[in-house]
């Protein structure tokens, strides 16, 4: 496998390789399977559990992978059945075309081979589901930001960014070591080691205003990949709970609740657990909503908000 791929891509490639390999090596032991793929037995067990939940739409026992590995030996029974060609529905084809378009926008322009392959696939899906070829996605992420970030991740290169933080409503210049790009709730994020703060940080990519390459100081701190584990990421996040008493548009946008409300009905009152990197932002956001939102935890921030509210009332009383 290509060692330049990120960990999620490496795992995806391994999962794709596992099915034909298991079909040709029925009854292989988990230890031998892990050795053949160059991973730990714990990782291969995790991969097999993921495969066990993969299959075709319908997701009944007839469409899911039929794997047996609890005995320590792996057997796959219905790989040949699942490999039979299936027609792509209109919704599936459209989702694939949109996904290919999004992927195409994030691939560096010098990878003409990948861009050409995507064009071929888009043409095929366009004909199969009968939609115009010009299916596009517009978003706020600039290719001139994403492409250098991907290159920096692959080469362990530092970059300098100008970033607009909504928490403090300030634009700051930072030197960071990009570690990974991921999608969450419809937004693209950069997970990076911030050289200014000497700590892990997460940046929304559409809020990165400018980006330039930077040379790493050989006498500086240790490269983050040398000492950061996946379990360490997100430890500086602050978890907090709010009670929403009146669900206004301002509350939905301020606390980014659109996805949550799509999955749940809109009750008269709702309690939500969220997280933020800034206690100051949490206080300001809750105060800005007036009586529409109440902070339930953590207690120290709740007390800070109460003190601020009393201070504001005292100022009004003096006028």
CSV table of C-alpha atoms in Angstrom, one decimal:
chain,number,residue,atom,x,y,z
A,1,UNK,CA,0.0,0.0,0.0
A,2,UNK,CA,1.0,3.6,-0.6
A,3,UNK,CA,2.6,4.8,2.6
A,4,UNK,CA,1.9,8.5,1.6
A,5,UNK,CA,-1.9,7.9,2.1
A,6,UNK,CA,-3.5,9.2,5.3
A,7,UNK,CA,-4.6,6.7,7.9
A,8,UNK,CA,-8.3,6.7,6.9
A,9,UNK,CA,-7.4,6.1,3.2
A,10,UNK,CA,-5.0,3.3,4.2
A,11,UNK,CA,-7.8,1.6,6.1
A,12,UNK,CA,-10.2,2.1,3.3
A,13,UNK,CA,-7.8,0.5,0.9
A,14,UNK,CA,-7.1,-2.4,3.3
A,15,UNK,CA,-10.9,-3.0,3.7
A,16,UNK,CA,-11.3,-3.2,-0.1
A,17,UNK,CA,-8.4,-5.6,-0.3
A,18,UNK,CA,-9.6,-7.8,2.5
A,19,UNK,CA,-12.7,-9.1,0.7
A,20,UNK,CA,-11.0,-10.8,-2.3
A,21,UNK,CA,-8.1,-11.9,-0.1
A,22,UNK,CA,-10.5,-13.6,2.4
A,23,UNK,CA,-12.5,-15.2,-0.4
A,24,UNK,CA,-9.2,-16.8,-1.7
A,25,UNK,CA,-7.9,-17.7,1.8
A,26,UNK,CA,-10.9,-19.2,3.6
A,27,UNK,CA,-10.2,-20.2,7.2
A,28,UNK,CA,-7.1,-18.0,7.6
A,29,UNK,CA,-6.2,-17.3,11.2
A,30,UNK,CA,-6.5,-13.7,12.5
A,31,UNK,CA,-2.8,-13.7,13.4
A,32,UNK,CA,-1.8,-14.7,9.9
A,33,UNK,CA,-4.2,-12.2,8.4
A,34,UNK,CA,-2.8,-9.4,10.5
A,35,UNK,CA,0.7,-10.3,9.6
A,36,UNK,CA,-0.1,-10.5,5.9
A,37,UNK,CA,-1.6,-7.0,6.0
A,38,UNK,CA,1.1,-5.5,8.3
A,39,UNK,CA,-1.2,-4.5,11.1
A,40,UNK,CA,-2.0,-5.6,14.7
A,41,UNK,CA,-4.5,-8.3,15.5
A,42,UNK,CA,-6.6,-5.6,17.3
A,43,UNK,CA,-6.7,-3.5,14.1
A,44,UNK,CA,-7.6,-6.5,11.9
A,45,UNK,CA,-10.4,-7.4,14.3
A,46,UNK,CA,-11.7,-3.8,14.0
A,47,UNK,CA,-11.5,-4.1,10.2
A,48,UNK,CA,-13.4,-7.3,10.2
A,49,UNK,CA,-16.1,-5.8,12.5
A,50,UNK,CA,-16.5,-3.0,10.0
A,51,UNK,CA,-16.7,-5.4,7.1
A,52,UNK,CA,-19.3,-7.3,8.9
A,53,UNK,CA,-21.6,-4.3,8.8
A,54,UNK,CA,-21.0,-3.6,5.1
A,55,UNK,CA,-23.2,-4.6,2.3
A,56,UNK,CA,-25.8,-3.5,-0.1
A,57,UNK,CA,-28.9,-1.2,0.5
A,58,UNK,CA,-31.6,-3.1,2.4
A,59,UNK,CA,-29.0,-4.0,5.0
A,60,UNK,CA,-30.7,-7.3,5.9
A,61,UNK,CA,-28.7,-10.5,6.5
A,62,UNK,CA,-29.1,-11.2,2.8
A,63,UNK,CA,-27.3,-8.0,1.8
A,64,UNK,CA,-24.6,-7.8,4.5
A,65,UNK,CA,-21.2,-9.5,4.6
A,66,UNK,CA,-21.5,-12.9,6.1
A,67,UNK,CA,-18.3,-13.1,8.1
A,68,UNK,CA,-17.3,-15.6,10.8
A,69,UNK,CA,-14.2,-14.8,12.9
A,70,UNK,CA,-15.1,-15.3,16.5
A,71,UNK,CA,-13.2,-18.6,16.6
A,72,UNK,CA,-10.0,-16.9,15.6
A,73,UNK,CA,-10.3,-18.1,12.0
A,74,UNK,CA,-11.9,-16.0,9.3
A,75,UNK,CA,-14.4,-17.2,6.8
A,76,UNK,CA,-16.5,-15.2,4.3
A,77,UNK,CA,-19.5,-16.9,2.7
A,78,UNK,CA,-21.3,-14.6,0.4
A,79,UNK,CA,-18.7,-12.4,-1.3
A,80,UNK,CA,-19.4,-13.9,-4.7
A,81,UNK,CA,-23.2,-13.1,-4.3
A,82,UNK,CA,-22.5,-9.5,-3.3
A,83,UNK,CA,-20.1,-9.1,-6.3
A,84,UNK,CA,-22.9,-9.6,-8.8
A,85,UNK,CA,-23.6,-6.3,-10.7
A,86,UNK,CA,-26.4,-4.2,-9.3
A,87,UNK,CA,-28.2,-1.3,-10.9
A,88,UNK,CA,-27.5,2.1,-9.4
A,89,UNK,CA,-30.7,3.9,-8.4
A,90,UNK,CA,-31.3,7.5,-9.3
A,91,UNK,CA,-30.6,8.7,-5.8
A,92,UNK,CA,-27.4,6.6,-5.5
A,93,UNK,CA,-26.2,7.8,-8.9
A,94,UNK,CA,-26.8,11.4,-8.1
A,95,UNK,CA,-25.1,11.1,-4.7
A,96,UNK,CA,-22.1,9.4,-6.4
A,97,UNK,CA,-21.9,12.2,-9.0
A,98,UNK,CA,-22.0,14.9,-6.3
A,99,UNK,CA,-19.3,13.0,-4.3
A,100,UNK,CA,-17.1,12.8,-7.4
A,101,UNK,CA,-17.5,16.5,-8.0
A,102,UNK,CA,-16.5,17.3,-4.5
A,103,UNK,CA,-13.6,14.9,-4.7
A,104,UNK,CA,-12.5,16.5,-8.0
A,105,UNK,CA,-12.4,20.0,-6.5
A,106,UNK,CA,-10.0,18.8,-3.8
A,107,UNK,CA,-7.5,17.0,-6.0
A,108,UNK,CA,-4.4,19.0,-7.0
A,109,UNK,CA,-4.5,20.2,-10.6
A,110,UNK,CA,-1.2,18.4,-11.4
A,111,UNK,CA,-2.9,15.0,-10.8
A,112,UNK,CA,-4.4,14.9,-14.3
A,113,UNK,CA,-4.7,11.1,-14.2
A,114,UNK,CA,-7.1,11.2,-11.3
A,115,UNK,CA,-9.0,14.1,-12.7
A,116,UNK,CA,-9.5,12.3,-16.0
A,117,UNK,CA,-10.7,9.1,-14.2
A,118,UNK,CA,-13.3,11.1,-12.3
A,119,UNK,CA,-14.5,12.7,-15.6
A,120,UNK,CA,-15.0,9.2,-17.1
A,121,UNK,CA,-17.0,8.0,-14.0
A,122,UNK,CA,-19.1,11.2,-14.0
A,123,UNK,CA,-20.0,10.6,-17.7
A,124,UNK,CA,-21.0,7.0,-17.0
A,125,UNK,CA,-23.3,7.9,-14.1
A,126,UNK,CA,-24.8,10.8,-16.1
A,127,UNK,CA,-25.8,8.4,-18.9
A,128,UNK,CA,-27.0,5.7,-16.5
A,129,UNK,CA,-29.3,7.8,-14.4
A,130,UNK,CA,-30.3,10.3,-17.1
A,131,UNK,CA,-29.2,13.6,-15.6
A,132,UNK,CA,-27.3,16.5,-17.2
A,133,UNK,CA,-23.5,16.1,-17.1
A,134,UNK,CA,-23.1,19.6,-15.4
A,135,UNK,CA,-23.9,18.6,-11.8
A,136,UNK,CA,-21.8,20.9,-9.6
A,137,UNK,CA,-21.3,21.8,-6.0
A,138,UNK,CA,-20.5,25.3,-4.9
A,139,UNK,CA,-18.9,25.8,-1.5
A,140,UNK,CA,-16.8,28.4,0.3
A,141,UNK,CA,-13.6,26.3,0.3
A,142,UNK,CA,-11.0,27.6,-2.1
A,143,UNK,CA,-8.8,25.1,-4.0
A,144,UNK,CA,-5.8,27.3,-3.5
A,145,UNK,CA,-6.2,26.6,0.3
A,146,UNK,CA,-7.1,22.9,0.2
A,147,UNK,CA,-4.4,21.8,-2.3
A,148,UNK,CA,-1.4,23.2,-0.3
A,149,UNK,CA,-2.9,21.7,2.8
A,150,UNK,CA,-3.1,18.3,1.3
A,151,UNK,CA,0.5,18.6,0.1
A,152,UNK,CA,1.6,19.8,3.5
A,153,UNK,CA,0.0,16.8,5.2
A,154,UNK,CA,1.7,14.4,2.8
A,155,UNK,CA,5.1,16.0,3.2
A,156,UNK,CA,4.9,16.9,6.9
A,157,UNK,CA,5.4,20.6,6.0
A,158,UNK,CA,4.5,23.6,8.1
A,159,UNK,CA,2.3,26.4,6.7
A,160,UNK,CA,1.4,29.9,7.8
A,161,UNK,CA,-2.2,30.8,7.8
A,162,UNK,CA,-4.3,33.9,8.4
A,163,UNK,CA,-7.4,32.7,10.3
A,164,UNK,CA,-10.7,34.3,11.2
A,165,UNK,CA,-11.9,33.0,14.5
A,166,UNK,CA,-15.6,33.4,15.2
A,167,UNK,CA,-15.0,32.7,18.9
A,168,UNK,CA,-13.0,36.0,19.4
A,169,UNK,CA,-14.1,37.7,16.1
A,170,UNK,CA,-10.4,38.3,15.4
A,171,UNK,CA,-8.1,37.5,12.5
A,172,UNK,CA,-4.8,36.0,13.6
A,173,UNK,CA,-1.6,34.7,11.9
A,174,UNK,CA,-0.6,31.3,12.9
A,175,UNK,CA,2.1,28.8,12.0
A,176,UNK,CA,0.7,25.2,12.0
A,177,UNK,CA,1.7,21.7,11.0
A,178,UNK,CA,-1.4,20.2,9.2
A,179,UNK,CA,-2.2,16.6,10.3
A,180,UNK,CA,-5.6,15.8,8.7
A,181,UNK,CA,-8.6,17.1,6.9
A,182,UNK,CA,-12.0,15.8,7.7
A,183,UNK,CA,-15.7,16.5,7.2
A,184,UNK,CA,-18.2,17.1,10.0
A,185,UNK,CA,-21.8,18.4,9.9
A,186,UNK,CA,-21.3,19.6,6.3
A,187,UNK,CA,-18.1,21.6,7.1
A,188,UNK,CA,-14.5,20.8,6.3
A,189,UNK,CA,-12.0,21.1,9.1
A,190,UNK,CA,-8.2,21.0,9.4
A,191,UNK,CA,-6.7,19.2,12.4
A,192,UNK,CA,-3.2,20.7,13.0
A,193,UNK,CA,-0.5,21.3,15.6
A,194,UNK,CA,-0.4,25.1,16.2
A,195,UNK,CA,3.2,26.3,16.7
A,196,UNK,CA,2.0,29.5,18.3
A,197,UNK,CA,0.1,27.7,21.1
A,198,UNK,CA,2.2,24.6,21.1
A,199,UNK,CA,-1.0,22.5,21.1
A,200,UNK,CA,-3.4,20.7,18.9
A,201,UNK,CA,-6.1,22.9,17.3
A,202,UNK,CA,-8.9,22.5,14.8
A,203,UNK,CA,-9.6,25.1,12.1
A,204,UNK,CA,-12.6,25.4,9.8
A,205,UNK,CA,-11.1,25.5,6.4
A,206,UNK,CA,-13.5,28.1,5.0
A,207,UNK,CA,-12.3,30.5,7.6
A,208,UNK,CA,-8.7,30.3,6.5
A,209,UNK,CA,-8.2,33.5,4.6
A,210,UNK,CA,-4.6,33.1,3.3
A,211,UNK,CA,-2.0,30.3,3.3
A,212,UNK,CA,1.6,30.1,2.5
A,213,UNK,CA,4.3,27.5,2.9
A,214,UNK,CA,6.7,27.8,5.8
A,215,UNK,CA,10.1,26.2,6.6
A,216,UNK,CA,10.2,24.3,9.9
A,217,UNK,CA,12.8,25.4,12.4
A,218,UNK,CA,15.2,22.5,12.9
A,219,UNK,CA,15.8,23.7,16.5
A,220,UNK,CA,12.1,24.0,17.3
A,221,UNK,CA,9.8,21.6,19.1
A,222,UNK,CA,9.4,18.0,18.2
A,223,UNK,CA,7.3,17.3,15.1
A,224,UNK,CA,3.7,16.6,16.4
A,225,UNK,CA,3.4,13.2,14.6
A,226,UNK,CA,6.2,12.0,16.8
A,227,UNK,CA,4.2,12.3,20.0
A,228,UNK,CA,0.5,12.8,19.2
A,229,UNK,CA,-1.8,9.9,19.4
A,230,UNK,CA,-5.4,9.8,18.1
A,231,UNK,CA,-6.6,9.6,21.7
A,232,UNK,CA,-5.0,13.0,22.4
A,233,UNK,CA,-6.9,14.9,19.8
A,234,UNK,CA,-9.7,17.0,21.1
A,235,UNK,CA,-8.6,16.9,24.7
A,236,UNK,CA,-8.7,20.7,25.0
A,237,UNK,CA,-12.4,20.8,23.9
A,238,UNK,CA,-14.8,22.0,26.6
A,239,UNK,CA,-18.0,20.0,26.8
A,240,UNK,CA,-21.1,22.0,27.9
A,241,UNK,CA,-24.8,21.5,28.1
A,242,UNK,CA,-27.5,24.0,27.3
A,243,UNK,CA,-31.3,24.1,27.7
A,244,UNK,CA,-33.0,25.8,24.8
A,245,UNK,CA,-36.2,27.4,26.0
A,246,UNK,CA,-37.1,29.2,22.8
A,247,UNK,CA,-35.8,27.8,19.5
A,248,UNK,CA,-35.1,30.9,17.3
A,249,UNK,CA,-33.1,31.1,14.1
A,250,UNK,CA,-30.4,33.0,16.0
A,251,UNK,CA,-30.0,30.1,18.4
A,252,UNK,CA,-30.0,27.5,15.6
A,253,UNK,CA,-27.2,29.3,13.8
A,254,UNK,CA,-25.2,30.4,16.8
A,255,UNK,CA,-24.9,26.8,18.2
A,256,UNK,CA,-25.0,25.1,14.8
A,257,UNK,CA,-28.1,23.0,15.5
A,258,UNK,CA,-29.4,22.5,12.0
A,259,UNK,CA,-28.2,18.9,11.7
A,260,UNK,CA,-29.6,18.0,15.1
A,261,UNK,CA,-33.0,19.4,14.2
A,262,UNK,CA,-33.1,17.5,11.0
A,263,UNK,CA,-32.7,14.3,13.0
A,264,UNK,CA,-35.2,15.2,15.8
A,265,UNK,CA,-38.5,16.8,16.1
A,266,UNK,CA,-38.6,20.4,17.4
A,267,UNK,CA,-39.9,20.2,21.0
A,268,UNK,CA,-40.9,23.1,23.1
A,269,UNK,CA,-37.8,22.7,25.2
A,270,UNK,CA,-34.6,20.8,24.4
A,271,UNK,CA,-31.4,20.0,26.2
A,272,UNK,CA,-28.3,19.7,24.1
A,273,UNK,CA,-24.7,18.6,24.8
A,274,UNK,CA,-22.1,20.4,22.7
A,275,UNK,CA,-18.4,21.2,22.8
A,276,UNK,CA,-16.2,24.2,22.1
A,277,UNK,CA,-12.6,25.2,22.3
A,278,UNK,CA,-13.3,28.5,24.1
A,279,UNK,CA,-15.0,29.1,27.4
A,280,UNK,CA,-15.1,32.8,26.6
A,281,UNK,CA,-17.1,32.0,23.4
A,282,UNK,CA,-19.6,29.8,25.3
A,283,UNK,CA,-20.3,32.6,27.8
A,284,UNK,CA,-20.7,35.2,25.1
A,285,UNK,CA,-23.0,33.0,23.0
A,286,UNK,CA,-25.3,32.2,25.9
A,287,UNK,CA,-25.5,35.8,27.0
A,288,UNK,CA,-26.2,36.9,23.5
A,289,UNK,CA,-29.3,34.8,23.4
A,290,UNK,CA,-30.9,36.4,26.4
A,291,UNK,CA,-33.5,34.2,28.1
A,292,UNK,CA,-33.7,31.8,25.1
A,293,UNK,CA,-30.8,29.6,26.2
A,294,UNK,CA,-29.7,28.5,29.7
A,295,UNK,CA,-26.2,27.0,30.4
A,296,UNK,CA,-26.6,23.9,32.6
A,297,UNK,CA,-22.9,22.8,32.8
A,298,UNK,CA,-20.0,23.1,33.5
A,299,UNK,CA,-20.8,24.9,36.8
A,300,UNK,CA,-17.8,27.2,36.7
A,301,UNK,CA,-18.9,28.7,33.3
A,302,UNK,CA,-22.5,28.9,34.6
A,303,UNK,CA,-21.3,30.9,37.6
A,304,UNK,CA,-19.3,33.2,35.3
A,305,UNK,CA,-22.4,33.9,33.1
A,306,UNK,CA,-24.4,34.6,36.2
A,307,UNK,CA,-21.8,37.1,37.5
A,308,UNK,CA,-21.6,38.8,34.1
A,309,UNK,CA,-25.4,39.0,33.9
A,310,UNK,CA,-25.6,40.6,37.4
A,311,UNK,CA,-22.8,43.0,36.5
A,312,UNK,CA,-24.8,44.1,33.4
A,313,UNK,CA,-28.0,44.5,35.4
A,314,UNK,CA,-26.0,46.6,37.9
A,315,UNK,CA,-24.7,48.9,35.1
A,316,UNK,CA,-28.2,49.4,33.8
A,317,UNK,CA,-29.5,50.2,37.3
A,318,UNK,CA,-26.9,53.0,37.6
A,319,UNK,CA,-28.1,54.8,34.5
